[in-house]
GROMACS .gro file of C-alpha atoms in nm:
model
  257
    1UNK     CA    1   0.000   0.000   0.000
    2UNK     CA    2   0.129   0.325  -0.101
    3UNK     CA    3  -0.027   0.667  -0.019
    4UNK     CA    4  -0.029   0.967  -0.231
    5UNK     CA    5   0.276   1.167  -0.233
    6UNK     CA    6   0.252   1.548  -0.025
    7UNK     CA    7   0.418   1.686  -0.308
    8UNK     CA    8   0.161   1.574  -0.551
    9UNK     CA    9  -0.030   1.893  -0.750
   10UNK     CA   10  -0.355   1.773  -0.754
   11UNK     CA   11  -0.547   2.114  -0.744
   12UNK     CA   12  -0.783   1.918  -0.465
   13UNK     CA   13  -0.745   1.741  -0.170
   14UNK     CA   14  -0.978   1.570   0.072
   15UNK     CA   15  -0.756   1.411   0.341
   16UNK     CA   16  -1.042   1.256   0.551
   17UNK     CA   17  -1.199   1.062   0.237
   18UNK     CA   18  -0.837   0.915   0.136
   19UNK     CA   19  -0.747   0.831   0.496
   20UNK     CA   20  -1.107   0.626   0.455
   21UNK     CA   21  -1.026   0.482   0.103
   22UNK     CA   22  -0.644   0.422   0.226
   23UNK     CA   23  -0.838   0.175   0.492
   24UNK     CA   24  -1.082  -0.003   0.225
   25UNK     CA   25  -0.811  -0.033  -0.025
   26UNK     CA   26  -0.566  -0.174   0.250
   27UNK     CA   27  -0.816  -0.413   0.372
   28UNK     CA   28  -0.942  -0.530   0.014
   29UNK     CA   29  -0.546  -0.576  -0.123
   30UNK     CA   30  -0.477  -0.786   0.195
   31UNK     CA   31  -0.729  -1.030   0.184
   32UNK     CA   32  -0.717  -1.074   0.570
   33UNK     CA   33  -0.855  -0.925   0.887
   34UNK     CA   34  -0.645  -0.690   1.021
   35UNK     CA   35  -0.604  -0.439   1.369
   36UNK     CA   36  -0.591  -0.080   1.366
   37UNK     CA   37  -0.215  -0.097   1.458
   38UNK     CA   38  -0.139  -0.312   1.145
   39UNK     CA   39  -0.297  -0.087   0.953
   40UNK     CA   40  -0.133   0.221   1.117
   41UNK     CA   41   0.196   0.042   1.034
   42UNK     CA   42   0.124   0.011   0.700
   43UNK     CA   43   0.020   0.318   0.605
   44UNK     CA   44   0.204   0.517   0.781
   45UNK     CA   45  -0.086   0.658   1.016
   46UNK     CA   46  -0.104   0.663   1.379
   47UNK     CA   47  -0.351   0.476   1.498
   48UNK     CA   48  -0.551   0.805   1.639
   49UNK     CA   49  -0.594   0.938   1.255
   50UNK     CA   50  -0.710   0.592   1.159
   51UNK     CA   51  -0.923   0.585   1.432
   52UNK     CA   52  -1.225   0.813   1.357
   53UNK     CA   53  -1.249   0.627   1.000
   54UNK     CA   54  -1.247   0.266   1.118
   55UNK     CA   55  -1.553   0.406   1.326
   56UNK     CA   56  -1.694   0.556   0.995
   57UNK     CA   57  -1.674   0.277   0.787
   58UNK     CA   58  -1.810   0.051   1.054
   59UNK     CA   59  -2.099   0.229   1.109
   60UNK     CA   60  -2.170   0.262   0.739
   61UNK     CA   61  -2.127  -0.094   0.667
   62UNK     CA   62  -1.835  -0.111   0.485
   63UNK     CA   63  -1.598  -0.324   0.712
   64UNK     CA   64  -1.675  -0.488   1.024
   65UNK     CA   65  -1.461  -0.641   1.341
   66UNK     CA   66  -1.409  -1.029   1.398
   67UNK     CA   67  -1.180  -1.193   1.636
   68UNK     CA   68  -0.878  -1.097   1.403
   69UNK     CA   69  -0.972  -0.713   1.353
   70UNK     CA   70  -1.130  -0.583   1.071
   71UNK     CA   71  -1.203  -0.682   0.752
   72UNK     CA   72  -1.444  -0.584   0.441
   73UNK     CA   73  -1.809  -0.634   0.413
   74UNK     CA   74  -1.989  -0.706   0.091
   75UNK     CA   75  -2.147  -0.367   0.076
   76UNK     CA   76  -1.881  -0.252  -0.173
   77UNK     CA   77  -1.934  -0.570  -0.372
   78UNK     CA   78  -2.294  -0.494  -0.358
   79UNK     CA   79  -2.205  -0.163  -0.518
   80UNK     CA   80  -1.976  -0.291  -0.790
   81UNK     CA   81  -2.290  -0.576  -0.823
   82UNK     CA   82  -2.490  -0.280  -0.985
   83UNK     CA   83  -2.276  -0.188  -1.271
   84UNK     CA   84  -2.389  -0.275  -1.596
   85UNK     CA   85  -2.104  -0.474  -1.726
   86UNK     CA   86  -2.136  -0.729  -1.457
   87UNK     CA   87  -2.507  -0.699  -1.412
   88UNK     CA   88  -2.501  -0.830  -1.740
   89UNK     CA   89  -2.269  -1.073  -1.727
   90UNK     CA   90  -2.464  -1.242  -1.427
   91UNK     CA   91  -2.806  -1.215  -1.596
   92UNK     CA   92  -2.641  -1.382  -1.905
   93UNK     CA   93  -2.436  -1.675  -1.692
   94UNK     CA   94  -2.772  -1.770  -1.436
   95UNK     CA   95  -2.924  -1.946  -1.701
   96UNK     CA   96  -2.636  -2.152  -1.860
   97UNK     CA   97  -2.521  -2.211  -1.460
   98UNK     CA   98  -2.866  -2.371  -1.412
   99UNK     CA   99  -2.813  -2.563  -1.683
  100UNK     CA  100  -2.468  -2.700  -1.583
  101UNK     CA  101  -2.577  -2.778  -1.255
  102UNK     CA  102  -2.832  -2.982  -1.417
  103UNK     CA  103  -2.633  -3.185  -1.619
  104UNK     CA  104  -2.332  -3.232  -1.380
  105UNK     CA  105  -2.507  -3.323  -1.050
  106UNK     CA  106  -2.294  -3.059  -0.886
  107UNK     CA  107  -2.266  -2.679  -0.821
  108UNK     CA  108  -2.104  -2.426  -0.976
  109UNK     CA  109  -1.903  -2.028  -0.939
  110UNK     CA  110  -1.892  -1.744  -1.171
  111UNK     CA  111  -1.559  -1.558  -1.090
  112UNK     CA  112  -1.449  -1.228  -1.161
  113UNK     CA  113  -1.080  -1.056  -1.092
  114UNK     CA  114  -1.042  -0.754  -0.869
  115UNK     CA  115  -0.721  -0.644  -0.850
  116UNK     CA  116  -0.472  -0.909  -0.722
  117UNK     CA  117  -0.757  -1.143  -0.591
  118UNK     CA  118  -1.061  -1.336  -0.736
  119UNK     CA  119  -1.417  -1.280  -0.632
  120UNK     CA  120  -1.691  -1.510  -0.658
  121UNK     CA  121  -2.005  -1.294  -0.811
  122UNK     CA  122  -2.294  -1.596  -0.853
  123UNK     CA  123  -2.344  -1.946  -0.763
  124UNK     CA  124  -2.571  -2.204  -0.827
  125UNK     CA  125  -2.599  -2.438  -0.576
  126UNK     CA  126  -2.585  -2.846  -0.712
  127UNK     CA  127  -2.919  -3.036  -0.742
  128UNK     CA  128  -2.978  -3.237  -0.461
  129UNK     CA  129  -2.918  -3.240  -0.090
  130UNK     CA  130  -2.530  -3.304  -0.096
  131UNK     CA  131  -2.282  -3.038  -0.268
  132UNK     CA  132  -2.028  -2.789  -0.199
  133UNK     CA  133  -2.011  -2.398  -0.273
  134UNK     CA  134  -1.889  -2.076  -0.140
  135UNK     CA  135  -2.045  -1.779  -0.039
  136UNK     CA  136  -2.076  -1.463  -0.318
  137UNK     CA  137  -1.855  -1.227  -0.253
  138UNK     CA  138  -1.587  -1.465  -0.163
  139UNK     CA  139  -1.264  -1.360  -0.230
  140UNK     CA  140  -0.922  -1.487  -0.221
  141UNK     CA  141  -0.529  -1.433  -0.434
  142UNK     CA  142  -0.537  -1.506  -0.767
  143UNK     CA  143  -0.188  -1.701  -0.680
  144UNK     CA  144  -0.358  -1.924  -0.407
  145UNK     CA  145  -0.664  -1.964  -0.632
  146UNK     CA  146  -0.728  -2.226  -0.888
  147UNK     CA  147  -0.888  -1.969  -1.098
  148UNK     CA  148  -0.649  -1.734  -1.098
  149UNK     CA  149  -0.419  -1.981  -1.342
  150UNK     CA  150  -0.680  -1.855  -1.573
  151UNK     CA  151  -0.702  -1.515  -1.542
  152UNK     CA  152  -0.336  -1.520  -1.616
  153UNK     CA  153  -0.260  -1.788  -1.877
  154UNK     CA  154  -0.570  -1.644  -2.076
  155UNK     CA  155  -0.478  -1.292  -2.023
  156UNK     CA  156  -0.317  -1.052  -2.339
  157UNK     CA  157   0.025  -1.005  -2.252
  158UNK     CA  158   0.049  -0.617  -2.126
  159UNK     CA  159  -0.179  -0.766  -1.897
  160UNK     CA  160   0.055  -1.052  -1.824
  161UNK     CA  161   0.355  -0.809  -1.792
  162UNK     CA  162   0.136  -0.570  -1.548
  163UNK     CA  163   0.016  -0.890  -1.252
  164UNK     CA  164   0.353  -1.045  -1.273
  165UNK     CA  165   0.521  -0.695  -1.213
  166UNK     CA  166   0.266  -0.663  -0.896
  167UNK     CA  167   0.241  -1.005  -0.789
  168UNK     CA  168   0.657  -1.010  -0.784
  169UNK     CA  169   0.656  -0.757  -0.565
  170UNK     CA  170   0.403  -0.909  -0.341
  171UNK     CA  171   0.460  -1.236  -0.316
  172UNK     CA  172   0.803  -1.262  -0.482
  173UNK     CA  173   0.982  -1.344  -0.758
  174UNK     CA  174   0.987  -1.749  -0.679
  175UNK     CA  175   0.644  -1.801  -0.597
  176UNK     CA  176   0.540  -1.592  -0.825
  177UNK     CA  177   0.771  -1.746  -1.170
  178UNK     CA  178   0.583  -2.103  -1.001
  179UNK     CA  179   0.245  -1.985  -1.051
  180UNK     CA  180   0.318  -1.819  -1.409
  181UNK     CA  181   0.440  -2.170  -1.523
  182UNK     CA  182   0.102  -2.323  -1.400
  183UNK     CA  183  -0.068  -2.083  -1.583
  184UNK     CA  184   0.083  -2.091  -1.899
  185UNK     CA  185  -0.016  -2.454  -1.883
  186UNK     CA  186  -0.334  -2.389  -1.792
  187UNK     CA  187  -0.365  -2.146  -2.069
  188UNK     CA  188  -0.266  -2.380  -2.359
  189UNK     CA  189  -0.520  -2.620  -2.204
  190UNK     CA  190  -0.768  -2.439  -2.214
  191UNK     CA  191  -0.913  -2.570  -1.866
  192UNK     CA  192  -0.782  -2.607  -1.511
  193UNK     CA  193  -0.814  -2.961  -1.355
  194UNK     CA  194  -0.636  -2.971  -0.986
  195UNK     CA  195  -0.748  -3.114  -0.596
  196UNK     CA  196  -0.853  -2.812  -0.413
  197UNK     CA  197  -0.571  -2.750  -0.206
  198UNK     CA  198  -0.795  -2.525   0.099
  199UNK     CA  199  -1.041  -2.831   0.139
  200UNK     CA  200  -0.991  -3.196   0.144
  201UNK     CA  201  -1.215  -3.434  -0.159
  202UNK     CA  202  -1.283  -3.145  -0.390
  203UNK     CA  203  -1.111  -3.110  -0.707
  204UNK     CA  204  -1.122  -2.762  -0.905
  205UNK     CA  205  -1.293  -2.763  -1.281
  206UNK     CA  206  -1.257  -2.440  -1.445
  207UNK     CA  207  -1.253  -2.277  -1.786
  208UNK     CA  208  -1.280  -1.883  -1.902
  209UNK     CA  209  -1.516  -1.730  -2.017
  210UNK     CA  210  -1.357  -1.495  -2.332
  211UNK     CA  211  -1.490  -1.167  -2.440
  212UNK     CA  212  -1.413  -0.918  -2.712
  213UNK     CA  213  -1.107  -0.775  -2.499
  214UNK     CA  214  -1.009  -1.151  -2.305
  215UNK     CA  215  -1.056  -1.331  -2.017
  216UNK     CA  216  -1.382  -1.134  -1.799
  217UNK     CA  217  -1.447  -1.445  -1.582
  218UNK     CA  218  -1.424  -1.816  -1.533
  219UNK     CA  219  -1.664  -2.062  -1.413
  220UNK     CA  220  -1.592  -2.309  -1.179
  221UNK     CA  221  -1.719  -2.626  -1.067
  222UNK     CA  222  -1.618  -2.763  -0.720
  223UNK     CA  223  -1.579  -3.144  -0.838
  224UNK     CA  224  -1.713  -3.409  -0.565
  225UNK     CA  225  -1.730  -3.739  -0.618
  226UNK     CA  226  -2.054  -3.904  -0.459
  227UNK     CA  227  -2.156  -4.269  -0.409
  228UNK     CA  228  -2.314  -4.398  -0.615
  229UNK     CA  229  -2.106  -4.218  -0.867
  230UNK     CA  230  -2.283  -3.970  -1.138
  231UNK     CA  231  -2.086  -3.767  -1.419
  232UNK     CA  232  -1.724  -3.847  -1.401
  233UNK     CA  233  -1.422  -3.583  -1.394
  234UNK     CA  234  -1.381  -3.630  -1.768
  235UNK     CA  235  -1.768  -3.582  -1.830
  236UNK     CA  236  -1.793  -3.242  -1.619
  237UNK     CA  237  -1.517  -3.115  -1.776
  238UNK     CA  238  -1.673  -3.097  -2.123
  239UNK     CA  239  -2.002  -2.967  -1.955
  240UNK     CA  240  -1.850  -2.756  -1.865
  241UNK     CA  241  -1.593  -2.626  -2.142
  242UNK     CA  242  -1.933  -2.651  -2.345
  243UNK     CA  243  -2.085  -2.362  -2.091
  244UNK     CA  244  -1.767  -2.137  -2.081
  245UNK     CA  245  -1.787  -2.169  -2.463
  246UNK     CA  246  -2.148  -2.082  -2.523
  247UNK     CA  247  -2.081  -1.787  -2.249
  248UNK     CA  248  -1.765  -1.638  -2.431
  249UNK     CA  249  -2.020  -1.637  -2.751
  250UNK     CA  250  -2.320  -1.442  -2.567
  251UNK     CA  251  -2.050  -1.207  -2.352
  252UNK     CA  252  -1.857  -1.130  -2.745
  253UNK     CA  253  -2.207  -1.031  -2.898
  254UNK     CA  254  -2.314  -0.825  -2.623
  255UNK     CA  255  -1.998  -0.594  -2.610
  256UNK     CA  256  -2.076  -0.567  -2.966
  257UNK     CA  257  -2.427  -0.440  -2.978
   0.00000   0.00000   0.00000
């Protein structure tokens, strides 16, 4: 997190709204709870200017305390929810989601990238009383996440060049050169196949979902294998390639209109 240099000549300055959006941005770019000191460190605040925000932003919904400080609410994903662009991309995706669901016996994400983290913006929960699925609005690194090989091996390469330049100087250039080679992979495959590695008996399915300027989402589908056995690994995958597909069609005409 970097804040605005003093020497900056912007003709305007509000120092009490960017001491708030310094908080939401910190919060949102770590992924993780954190204390008023941590953020005081971070930024560069004392703890008594960060103070009055927190308070702020708690009352007005936008983060709220748990047993490891504070962390982000959904109300600015509710906000972000109303844009057209992604209003339109849900609308679009509910239908073929259903669908997949259907045919696969299991549920199913849409996921979007914010930043240097994937959200999830609609699921559709599997048919049936057994399945597994994650709140909207969950969020998490595109380098921990499974769909995050996407977002990268799919991505133009300015865009490449850009989240490796970030991600380097987050997480390092090791980690980082590790998840780029997964990627690429991914990429040329044109689907990501790989055992959840956050919980236990779940393998991750996901493809993108291309538009007119790349890779806008991916869908995912949380692979579990019941007893007695339905689709198979290989069978969900081309469900739901088939869906991404027929997506990346509807998405392309609809930027075009």
């Amino acid at each position: 997190m970097t804040l605005q240099d003093d020497t900056d000549d912007r003709k305007y300055r509000a120092p009490a709204l960017e001491k708030g959006l310094d908080v939401l941005e910190l919060l949102s770019s770590h992924g993780e709870p954190m204390t008023p000191s941590q953020m005081s460190a971070v930024l560069g605040r004392s703890v008594s200017e960060l103070f009055r925000m927190i308070q702020v932003l708690e009352f007005r919904g936008y983060i709220e305390q748990s047993p490891d400080g504070y962390r982000l609410t959904n109300r600015l994903f509710t906000l972000g929810m109303a844009q057209a662009p992604v209003r339109s991309l849900v609308e679009t995706a509910l239908p073929v989601m259903r669908e997949l669901a259907e045919a696969t016996v299991q549920s199913c994400h849409l996921v979007v990238l914010s930043g240097e983290q994937i959200v999830v913006i609609a699921r559709i929960e599997g048919p049936g009383d057994l399945g597994f699925s994650v709140r909207v609005g969950y969020r998490r690194n595109i380098i921990d996440a499974t769909s995050g090989l996407m977002f990268y091996g799919c991505a133009p390469a300015a865009e490449k060049t850009e989240l490796r330049q970030r991600l380097v100087a987050r997480f390092g250039a090791a980690r980082t050169n590790r998840f780029i080679k997964a990627a690429e992979e991914a990429g040329a495959l044109g689907h990501v196949e790989r055992p959840s590695d956050f919980v236990k008996g779940v393998t991750d399915l996901v493809a993108p979902i291309i538009g007119a300027d790349g890779v806008i989402a991916t869908l995912i589908t949380p692979y579990i294998e019941r007893t007695p056995p339905t689709s198979g690994v290989d069978v969900v995958v081309s469900h739901l390639r088939r869906a991404a597909a027929a997506l990346s069609s509807e998405m392309s005409a609809v930027s075009q209109a």
